XYZ file of C-alpha atoms in Angstrom:
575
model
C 22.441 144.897 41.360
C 25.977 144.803 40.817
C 27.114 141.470 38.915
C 27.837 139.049 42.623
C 29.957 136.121 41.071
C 32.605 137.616 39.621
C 35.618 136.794 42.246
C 38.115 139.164 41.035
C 35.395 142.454 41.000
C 36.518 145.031 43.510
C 39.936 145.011 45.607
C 40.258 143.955 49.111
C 41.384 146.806 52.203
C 45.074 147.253 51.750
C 44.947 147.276 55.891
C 42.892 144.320 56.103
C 44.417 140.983 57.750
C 44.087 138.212 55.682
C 41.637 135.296 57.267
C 41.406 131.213 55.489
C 37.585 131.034 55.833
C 37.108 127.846 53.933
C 39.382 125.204 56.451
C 39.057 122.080 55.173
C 37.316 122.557 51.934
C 38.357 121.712 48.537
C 39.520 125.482 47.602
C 40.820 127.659 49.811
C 39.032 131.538 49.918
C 40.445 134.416 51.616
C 38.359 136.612 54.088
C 39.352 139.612 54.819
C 38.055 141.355 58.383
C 38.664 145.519 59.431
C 37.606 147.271 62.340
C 33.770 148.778 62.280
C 34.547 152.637 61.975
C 31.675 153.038 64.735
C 32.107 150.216 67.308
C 35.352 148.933 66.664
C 34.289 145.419 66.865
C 35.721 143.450 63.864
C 34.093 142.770 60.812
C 34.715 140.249 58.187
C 34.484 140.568 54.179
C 34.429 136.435 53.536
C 33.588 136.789 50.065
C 36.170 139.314 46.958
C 33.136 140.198 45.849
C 31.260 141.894 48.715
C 31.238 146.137 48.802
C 29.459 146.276 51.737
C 28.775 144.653 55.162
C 26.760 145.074 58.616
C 28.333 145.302 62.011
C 26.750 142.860 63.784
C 26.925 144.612 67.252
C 26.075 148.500 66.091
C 24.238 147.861 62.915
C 26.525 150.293 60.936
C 26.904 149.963 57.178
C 30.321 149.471 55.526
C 31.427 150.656 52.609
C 34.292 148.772 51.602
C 36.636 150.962 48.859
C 40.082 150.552 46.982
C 41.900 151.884 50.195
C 39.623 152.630 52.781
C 36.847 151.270 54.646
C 34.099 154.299 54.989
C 30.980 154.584 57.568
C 27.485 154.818 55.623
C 25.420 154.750 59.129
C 22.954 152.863 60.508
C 21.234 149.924 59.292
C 17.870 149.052 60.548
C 18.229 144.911 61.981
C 16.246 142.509 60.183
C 12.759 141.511 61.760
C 13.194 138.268 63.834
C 11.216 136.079 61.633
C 12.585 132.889 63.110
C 13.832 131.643 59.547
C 16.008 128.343 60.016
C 18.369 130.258 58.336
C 21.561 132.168 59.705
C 24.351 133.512 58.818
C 27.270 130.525 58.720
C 24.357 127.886 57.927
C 26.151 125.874 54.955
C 24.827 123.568 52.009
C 25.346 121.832 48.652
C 23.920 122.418 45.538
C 25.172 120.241 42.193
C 28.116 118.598 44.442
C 29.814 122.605 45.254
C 29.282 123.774 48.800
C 28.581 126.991 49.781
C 27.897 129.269 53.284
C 25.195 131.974 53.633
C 27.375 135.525 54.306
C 24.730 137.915 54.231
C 20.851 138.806 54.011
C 18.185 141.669 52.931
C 14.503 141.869 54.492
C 12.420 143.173 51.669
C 8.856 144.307 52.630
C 5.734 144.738 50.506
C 2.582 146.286 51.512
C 0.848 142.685 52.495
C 4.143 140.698 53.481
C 8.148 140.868 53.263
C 10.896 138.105 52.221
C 14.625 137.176 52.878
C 16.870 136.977 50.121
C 20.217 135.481 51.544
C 23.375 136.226 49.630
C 25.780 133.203 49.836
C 29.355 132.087 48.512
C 29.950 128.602 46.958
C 33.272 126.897 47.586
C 34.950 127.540 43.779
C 34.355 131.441 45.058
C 31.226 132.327 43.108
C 27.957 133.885 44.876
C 24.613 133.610 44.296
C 20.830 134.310 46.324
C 18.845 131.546 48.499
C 15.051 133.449 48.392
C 13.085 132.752 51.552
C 9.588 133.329 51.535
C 6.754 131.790 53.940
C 9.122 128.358 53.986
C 9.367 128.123 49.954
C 12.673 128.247 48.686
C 14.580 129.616 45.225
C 18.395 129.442 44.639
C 19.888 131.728 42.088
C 22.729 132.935 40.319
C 23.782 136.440 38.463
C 23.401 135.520 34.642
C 24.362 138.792 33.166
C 21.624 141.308 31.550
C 19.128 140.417 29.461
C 18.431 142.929 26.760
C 15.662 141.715 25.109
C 13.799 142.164 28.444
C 10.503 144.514 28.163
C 10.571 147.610 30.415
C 9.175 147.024 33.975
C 6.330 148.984 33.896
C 5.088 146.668 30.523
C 5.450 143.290 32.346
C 2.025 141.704 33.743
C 1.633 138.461 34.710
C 1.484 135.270 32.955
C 3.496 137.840 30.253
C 6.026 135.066 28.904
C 9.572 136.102 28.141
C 12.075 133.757 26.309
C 15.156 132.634 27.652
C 17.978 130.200 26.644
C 14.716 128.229 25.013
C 12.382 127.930 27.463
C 9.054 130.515 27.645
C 9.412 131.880 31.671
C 5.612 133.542 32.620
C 5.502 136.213 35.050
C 4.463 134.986 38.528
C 5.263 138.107 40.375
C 5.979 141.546 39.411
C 6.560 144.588 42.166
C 8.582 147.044 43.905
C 9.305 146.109 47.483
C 11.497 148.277 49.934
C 14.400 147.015 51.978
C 13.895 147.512 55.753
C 16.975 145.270 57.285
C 19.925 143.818 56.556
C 22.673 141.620 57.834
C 26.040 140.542 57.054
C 27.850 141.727 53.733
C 26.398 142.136 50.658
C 27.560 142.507 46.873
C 26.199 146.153 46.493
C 25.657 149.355 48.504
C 21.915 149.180 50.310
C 20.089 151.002 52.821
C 17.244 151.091 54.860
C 14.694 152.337 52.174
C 16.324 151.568 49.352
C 14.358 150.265 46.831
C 14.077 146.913 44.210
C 12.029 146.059 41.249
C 11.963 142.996 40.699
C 9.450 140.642 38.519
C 9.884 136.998 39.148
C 9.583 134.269 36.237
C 9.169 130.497 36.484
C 8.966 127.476 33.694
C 7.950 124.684 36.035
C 10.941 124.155 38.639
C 12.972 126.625 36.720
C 13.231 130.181 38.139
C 14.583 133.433 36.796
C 14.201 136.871 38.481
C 14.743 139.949 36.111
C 16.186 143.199 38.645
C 15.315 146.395 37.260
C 16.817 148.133 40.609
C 19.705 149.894 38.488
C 17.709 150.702 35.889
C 17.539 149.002 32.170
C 18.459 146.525 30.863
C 17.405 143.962 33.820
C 19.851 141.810 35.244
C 18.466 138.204 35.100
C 19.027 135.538 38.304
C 18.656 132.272 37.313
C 17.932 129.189 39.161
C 15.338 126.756 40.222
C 13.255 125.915 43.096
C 14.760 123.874 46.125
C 13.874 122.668 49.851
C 16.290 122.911 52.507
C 16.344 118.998 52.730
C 17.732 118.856 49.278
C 20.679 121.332 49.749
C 21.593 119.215 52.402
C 21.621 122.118 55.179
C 23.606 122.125 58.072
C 24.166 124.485 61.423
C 20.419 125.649 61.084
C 19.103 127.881 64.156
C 17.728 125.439 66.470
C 14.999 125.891 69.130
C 17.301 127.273 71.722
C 18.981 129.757 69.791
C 15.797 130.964 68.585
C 14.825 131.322 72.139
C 18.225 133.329 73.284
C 17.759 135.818 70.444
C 14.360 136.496 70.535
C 12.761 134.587 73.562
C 10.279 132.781 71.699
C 10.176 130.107 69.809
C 9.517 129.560 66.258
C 6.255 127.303 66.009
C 4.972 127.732 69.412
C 1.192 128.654 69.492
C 0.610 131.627 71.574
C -1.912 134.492 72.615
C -1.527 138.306 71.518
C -3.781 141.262 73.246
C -5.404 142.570 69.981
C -4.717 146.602 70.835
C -7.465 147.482 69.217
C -10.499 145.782 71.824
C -7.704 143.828 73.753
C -8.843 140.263 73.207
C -6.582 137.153 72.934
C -5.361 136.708 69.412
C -3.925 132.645 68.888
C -1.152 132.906 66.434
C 1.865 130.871 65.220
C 5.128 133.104 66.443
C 6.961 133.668 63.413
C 5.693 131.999 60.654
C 2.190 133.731 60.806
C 2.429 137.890 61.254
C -0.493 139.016 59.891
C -3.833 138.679 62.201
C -7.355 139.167 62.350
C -8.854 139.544 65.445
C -11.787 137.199 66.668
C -13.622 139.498 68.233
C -13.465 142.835 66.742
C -12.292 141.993 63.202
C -9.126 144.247 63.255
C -5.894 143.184 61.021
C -3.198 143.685 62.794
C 0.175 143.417 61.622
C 3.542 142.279 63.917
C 6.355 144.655 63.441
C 9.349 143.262 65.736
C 7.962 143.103 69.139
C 4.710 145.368 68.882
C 1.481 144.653 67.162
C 0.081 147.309 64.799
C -3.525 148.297 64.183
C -4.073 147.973 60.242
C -7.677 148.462 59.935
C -10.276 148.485 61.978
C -13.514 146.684 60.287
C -17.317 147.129 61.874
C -18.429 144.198 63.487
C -19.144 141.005 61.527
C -21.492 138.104 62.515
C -19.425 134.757 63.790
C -19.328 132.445 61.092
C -20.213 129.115 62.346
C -17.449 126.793 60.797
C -16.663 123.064 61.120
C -13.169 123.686 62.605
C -12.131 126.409 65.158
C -8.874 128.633 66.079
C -6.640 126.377 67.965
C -8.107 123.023 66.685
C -5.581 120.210 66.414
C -5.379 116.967 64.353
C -2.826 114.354 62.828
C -2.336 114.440 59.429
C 0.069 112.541 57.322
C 1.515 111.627 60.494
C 2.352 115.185 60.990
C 0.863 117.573 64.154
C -1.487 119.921 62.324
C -3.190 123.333 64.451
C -5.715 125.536 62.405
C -4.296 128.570 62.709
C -6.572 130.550 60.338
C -10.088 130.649 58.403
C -11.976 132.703 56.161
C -14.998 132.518 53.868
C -14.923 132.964 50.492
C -17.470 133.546 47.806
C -18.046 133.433 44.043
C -18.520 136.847 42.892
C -21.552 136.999 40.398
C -22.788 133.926 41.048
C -26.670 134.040 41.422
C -26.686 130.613 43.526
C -24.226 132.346 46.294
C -21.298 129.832 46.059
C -19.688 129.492 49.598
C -16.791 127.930 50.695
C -14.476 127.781 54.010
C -10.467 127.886 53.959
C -8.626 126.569 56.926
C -4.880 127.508 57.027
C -3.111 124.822 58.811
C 0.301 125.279 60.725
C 2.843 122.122 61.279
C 6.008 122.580 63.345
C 7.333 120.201 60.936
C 5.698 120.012 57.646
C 4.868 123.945 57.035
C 1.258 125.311 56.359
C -1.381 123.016 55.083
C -4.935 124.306 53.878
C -8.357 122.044 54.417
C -11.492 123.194 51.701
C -14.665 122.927 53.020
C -17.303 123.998 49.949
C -20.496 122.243 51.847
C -19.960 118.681 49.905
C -19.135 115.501 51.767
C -15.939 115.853 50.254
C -13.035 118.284 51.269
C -9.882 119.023 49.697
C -6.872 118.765 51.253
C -4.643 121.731 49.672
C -0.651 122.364 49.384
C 0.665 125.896 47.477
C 3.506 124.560 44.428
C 6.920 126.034 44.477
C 6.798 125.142 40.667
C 4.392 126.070 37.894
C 2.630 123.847 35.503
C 2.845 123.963 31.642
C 0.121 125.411 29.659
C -1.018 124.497 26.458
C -4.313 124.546 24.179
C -6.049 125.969 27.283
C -5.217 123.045 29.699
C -1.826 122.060 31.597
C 0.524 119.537 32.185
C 2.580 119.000 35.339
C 4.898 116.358 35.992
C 3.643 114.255 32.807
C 0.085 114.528 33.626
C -2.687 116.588 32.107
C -4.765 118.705 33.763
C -8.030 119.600 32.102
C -9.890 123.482 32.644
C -12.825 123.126 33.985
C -13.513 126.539 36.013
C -12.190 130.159 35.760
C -14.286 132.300 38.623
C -13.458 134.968 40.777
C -13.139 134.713 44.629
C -13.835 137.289 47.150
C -12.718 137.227 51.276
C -15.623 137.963 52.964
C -14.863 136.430 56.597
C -11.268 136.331 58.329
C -10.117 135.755 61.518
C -6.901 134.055 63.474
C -3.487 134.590 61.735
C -1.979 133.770 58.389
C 1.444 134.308 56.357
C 0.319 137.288 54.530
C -1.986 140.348 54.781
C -5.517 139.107 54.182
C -7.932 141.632 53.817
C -11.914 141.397 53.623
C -13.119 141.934 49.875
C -9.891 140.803 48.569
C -10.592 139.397 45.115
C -8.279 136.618 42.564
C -9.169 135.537 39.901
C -9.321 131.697 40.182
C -8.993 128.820 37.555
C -9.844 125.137 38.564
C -8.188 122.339 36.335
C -8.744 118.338 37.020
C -6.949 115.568 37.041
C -9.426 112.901 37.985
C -10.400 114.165 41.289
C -6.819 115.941 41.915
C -7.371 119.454 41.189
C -4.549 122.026 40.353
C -5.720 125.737 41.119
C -4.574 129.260 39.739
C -5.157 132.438 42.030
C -4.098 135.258 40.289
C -4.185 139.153 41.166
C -2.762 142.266 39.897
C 0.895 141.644 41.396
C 0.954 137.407 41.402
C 0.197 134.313 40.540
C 0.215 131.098 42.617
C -0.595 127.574 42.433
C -1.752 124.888 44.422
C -2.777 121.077 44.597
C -5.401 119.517 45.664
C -6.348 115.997 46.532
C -9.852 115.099 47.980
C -10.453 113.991 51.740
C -13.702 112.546 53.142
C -15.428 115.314 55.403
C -16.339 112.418 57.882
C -12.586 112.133 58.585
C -11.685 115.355 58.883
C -14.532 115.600 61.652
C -12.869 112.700 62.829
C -9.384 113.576 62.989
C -10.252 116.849 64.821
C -12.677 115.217 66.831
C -15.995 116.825 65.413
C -19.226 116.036 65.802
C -20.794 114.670 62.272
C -23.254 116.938 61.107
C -26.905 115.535 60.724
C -28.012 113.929 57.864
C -29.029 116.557 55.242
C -26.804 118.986 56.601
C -24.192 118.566 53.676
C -24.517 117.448 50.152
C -25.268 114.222 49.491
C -22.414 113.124 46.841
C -21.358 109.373 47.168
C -17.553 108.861 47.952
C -15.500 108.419 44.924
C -13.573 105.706 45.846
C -16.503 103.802 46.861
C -18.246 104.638 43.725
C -15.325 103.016 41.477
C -15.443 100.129 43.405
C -19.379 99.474 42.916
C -19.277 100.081 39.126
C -16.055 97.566 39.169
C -17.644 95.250 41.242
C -21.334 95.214 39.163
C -18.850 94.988 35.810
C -17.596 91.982 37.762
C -20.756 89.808 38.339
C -22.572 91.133 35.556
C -19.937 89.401 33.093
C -18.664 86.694 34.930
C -22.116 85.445 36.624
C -23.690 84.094 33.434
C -20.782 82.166 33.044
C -20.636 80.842 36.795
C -24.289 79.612 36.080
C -24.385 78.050 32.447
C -20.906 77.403 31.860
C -17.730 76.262 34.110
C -16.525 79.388 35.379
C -15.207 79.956 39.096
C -17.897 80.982 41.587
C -14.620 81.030 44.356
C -12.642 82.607 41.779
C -15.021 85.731 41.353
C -15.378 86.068 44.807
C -11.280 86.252 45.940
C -11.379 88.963 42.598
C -14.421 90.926 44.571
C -12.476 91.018 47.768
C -9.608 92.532 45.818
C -11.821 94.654 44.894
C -13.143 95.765 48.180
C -9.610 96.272 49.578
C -8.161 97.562 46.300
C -8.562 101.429 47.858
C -6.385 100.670 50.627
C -3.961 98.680 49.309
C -3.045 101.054 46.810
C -3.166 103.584 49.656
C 0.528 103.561 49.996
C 2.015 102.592 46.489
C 0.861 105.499 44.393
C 3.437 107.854 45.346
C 6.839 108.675 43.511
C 10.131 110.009 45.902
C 8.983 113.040 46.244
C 5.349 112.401 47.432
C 3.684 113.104 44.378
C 1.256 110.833 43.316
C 1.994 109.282 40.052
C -1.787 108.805 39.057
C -4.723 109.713 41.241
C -6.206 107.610 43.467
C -9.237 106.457 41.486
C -7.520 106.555 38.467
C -5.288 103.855 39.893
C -8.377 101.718 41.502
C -10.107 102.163 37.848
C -6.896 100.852 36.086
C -6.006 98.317 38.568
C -10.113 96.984 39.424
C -9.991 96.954 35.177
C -7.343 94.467 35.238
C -8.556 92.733 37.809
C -12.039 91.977 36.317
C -10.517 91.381 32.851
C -8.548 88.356 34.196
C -11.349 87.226 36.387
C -13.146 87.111 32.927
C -10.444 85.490 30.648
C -9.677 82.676 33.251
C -13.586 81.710 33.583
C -14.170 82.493 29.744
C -11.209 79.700 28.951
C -11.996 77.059 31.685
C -15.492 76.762 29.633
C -15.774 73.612 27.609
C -17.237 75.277 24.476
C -16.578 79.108 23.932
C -19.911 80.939 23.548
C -18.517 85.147 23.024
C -19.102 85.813 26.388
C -16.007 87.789 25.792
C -17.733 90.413 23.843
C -19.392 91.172 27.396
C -15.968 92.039 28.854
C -16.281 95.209 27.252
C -19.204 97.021 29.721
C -17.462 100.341 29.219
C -17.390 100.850 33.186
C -14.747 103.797 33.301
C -17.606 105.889 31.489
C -19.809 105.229 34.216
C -17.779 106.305 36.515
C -19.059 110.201 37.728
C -18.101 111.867 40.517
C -16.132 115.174 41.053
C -15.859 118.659 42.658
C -17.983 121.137 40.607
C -19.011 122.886 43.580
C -16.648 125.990 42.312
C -13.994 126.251 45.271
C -11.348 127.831 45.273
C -8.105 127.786 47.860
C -4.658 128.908 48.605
């Protein structure tokens, strides 16, 4: 890629009419705008540094030169992915504004992404990366010529930059098949990039090998729309003029392979797998596609269905897709069921169901943890290793937000943070990572208004919440009893401490969070180092309203964190 930030690089159309683009900003930046050489409709260059644009009427490519505006011919439109995202929508990032000018569909054989080209206020450019509702925001940092050739990266290879160690998380060639708006370099439908993508925790860097060697690096970090502080994003009714659908809306496809209904969620989930036949079939604009055609599988029988709805996290939830996965080599047949969850409002969501009383409630990071000595740290907490397996697909049906394809295989590493679990899935061309927190089975039933299964039917494993609370609450009497009975403790006392106890789960329930909705410890973590203090004081009040001291302090120590068990070692894995 051509270096995007430089304001001065290239010269504007001698015949162009000059256009103030930025009213009412801090700095003013000239646009310039020229007739489309096909349609005649105008077209504007808002940023110095833009070479080419799109027509927006006749799709035309323009090459903008030193005196001359030149037709390169069509453009293919970009797929109507009903992004929030258009061209005009505006933001801030480190206190400097900036508008979105222009945007590239690149495809990949299992999925594509939008990489929007925008211009900041002080007249620099850089890329907003738009994949499956995650979000990246770069800038051109020169080339980096240390960088390995292309063809040597893998993942998890670490390269160094400006002191920190950035791992490979994705590394491939994808081909452009639309664009829109004006760009910083010459593209065309086909044209090629290869690209590998590098993260150290929020920090991202992309290294572009599409002119060749040295790669030019992108640097930025990971961000969320709310952040930037987005305005004049597509709404509902625009989506609905431009493509007559809207984004979100749960609807039914004719599978043209056997012709039965296919739910899926317009826009946000193109890849299916039909119910009844087990085709994938892929959306491409307004047609579906035939991928493969599978022989017939037998119906898993699943806790949740296509179409089921819940609340969750006060947010409208709609399973959208499931597949089975299994352990591969493991004699005992390991099992477990992935729902992909779609919210209007809070994105995808993913429920584990590995057979246990105890689900796991799943989100995908747009960051990476920090590995070292074999475990990981995220966010100040460690994270100890405690699996590395590899999963296979061997069920998939309804619709999710990239290819899935039966007897796809990652390899998959599990690492614990008292019952939080952060989770590795790793194949030849990326890497991602997820969290997970645990969810009672019974309420997930509950919230989707299941039937509980029968007793025996899943794994009896006590919850772990509960558990804490019995081993706090037998610490409790077991100390403080003795000294109720033979010495002047407080019966009433110990009892007000064992109702805190009792309600300790819940009301923690809403202080363990930081801003961002992270929890700061896990939840029985916290109810361990809060039910602690709890019987500790309990202990030193009744131990010191004792007439004569007798070392019933000594007992205080009972050691009941090491009793406490619990945990997922039933080998899941999830998105």
């Amino acid at each position: 890629m051509s270096d995007p930030n430089n304001p001065d690089q290239g010269s504007p159309n001698s015949g162009a009419n000059p256009v103030n683009a930025s009213s009412g900003r801090k700095k003013a930046i000239l646009a310039f705008s020229t007739a489309c050489p096909s349609c005649g409709a105008q077209v504007q260059f808002r940023s110095s540094a833009s070479v080419m644009a799109v027509c927006e009427y006749c799709q035309t490519t323009i090459l903008r030169e030193e005196h001359a505006v030149l037709d390169q011919g069509k453009m293919s439109a970009v797929l109507e992915d009903y992004s929030p995202l258009q061209i005009g929508s505006s933001g801030v990032l480190d206190g400097v504004g900036f508008s979105l000018i222009g945007r590239i569909q690149l495809q990949y054989p299992d999925g594509f992404w939008n990489e929007w080209y925008l211009q900041f206020d002080d007249g620099t450019n850089g890329w907003l990366s738009d994949a499956s509702g995650l979000y990246v925001l770069t800038r051109h940092s020169g080339a980096l010529e240390s960088a390995p050739s292309f063809d040597l990266l893998t993942i998890n290879y670490i390269v160094q930059y400006k002191g920190f160690g950035y791992r490979v998380t994705d590394h491939r060639t994808a081909t452009c098949t639309g664009g829109q708006g004006e760009l910083p370099f010459v593209v065309g439908q086909g044209w090629q990039s290869s690209v590998a993508d590098l993260r150290f925790q929020a920090r991202f860097m992309s290294l572009d090998y599409s002119d060749g060697e040295p790669p030019q690096v992108y640097e930025g970090r990971a961000v969320t729309l709310q952040g930037l502080k987005f305005q004049l994003l597509r709404e509902d009714a625009l989506i609905q003029a431009s493509s007559g659908k809207v984004k979100g809306k749960i609807t039914n496809l004719e599978c043209p392979n056997c012709g039965s209904p296919i739910p899926y969620v317009m826009g946000m989930a193109e890849h299916l797998v039909c119910p009844a036949c087990r085709a994938e079939v892929a959306m491409t604009g307004k047609k579906a596609e035939v991928l493969v055609k599978h022989k017939e599988l037998v119906t898993l029988k699943s806790a949740l269905s296509l179409g089921d709805k819940a609340s969750i996290d006060n947010q409208a939830y709609v399973v959208i897709g499931l597949m089975q996965m299994e352990e591969v080599g493991d004699e005992e047949s390991s099992l477990w069921t992935e729902y992909l969850l779609y919210s209007l409002e809070a994105g995808f969501l993913w429920l584990v169901d590995s057979g246990a009383a105890d689900w796991h409630k799943v989100s995908v990071l747009n960051e990476i943890p920090e590995e070292k000595a074999g475990n990981v740290f995220l966010q100040g907490k460690r994270w100890d290793r405690t699996f590395a397996y590899q999963g296979r697909v061997l069920y998939a049906v309804g619709a999710f937000n990239w290819r899935v394809k039966i007897g796809d295989t990652n390899f998959i590493v599990d690492y614990k943070n008292g019952q939080d679990i952060l989770t590795s899935e790793q194949n030849q061309h990326e890497i991602n990572w997820s969290y997970a927190t645990p969810i009672s089975g019974f309420l997930v039933r509950q919230l989707f208004g299941k039937k509980q299964p029968a007793r025996g039917e899943v794994q009896p494993s006590e919850e772990p919440e509960q558990n804490a609370v019995k081993w706090l609450s037998i610490a409790l009497w077991l100390i403080n009893l003795p000294i109720i009975l033979f010495g002047s403790g407080s019966f009433f006392l110990t009892l007000m401490a064992q109702l805190c106890l009792i309600f300790l789960p819940v009301l923690l329930s809403a202080n363990t969070s930081s801003s961002n909705g992270e929890p700061i410890l896990s939840r029985n973590t916290s109810i361990l180092v809060w039910g602690s203090m709890i019987v500790l004081f309990t202990t030193i009040y009744n131990i010191s309203s004792r007439s004569s001291s007798s070392g019933w302090g000594s007992s205080s120590g009972s050691g009941y964190s090491s009793s406490y068990g619990g945990g997922w070692s039933s080998g899941g894995g999830h998105k």
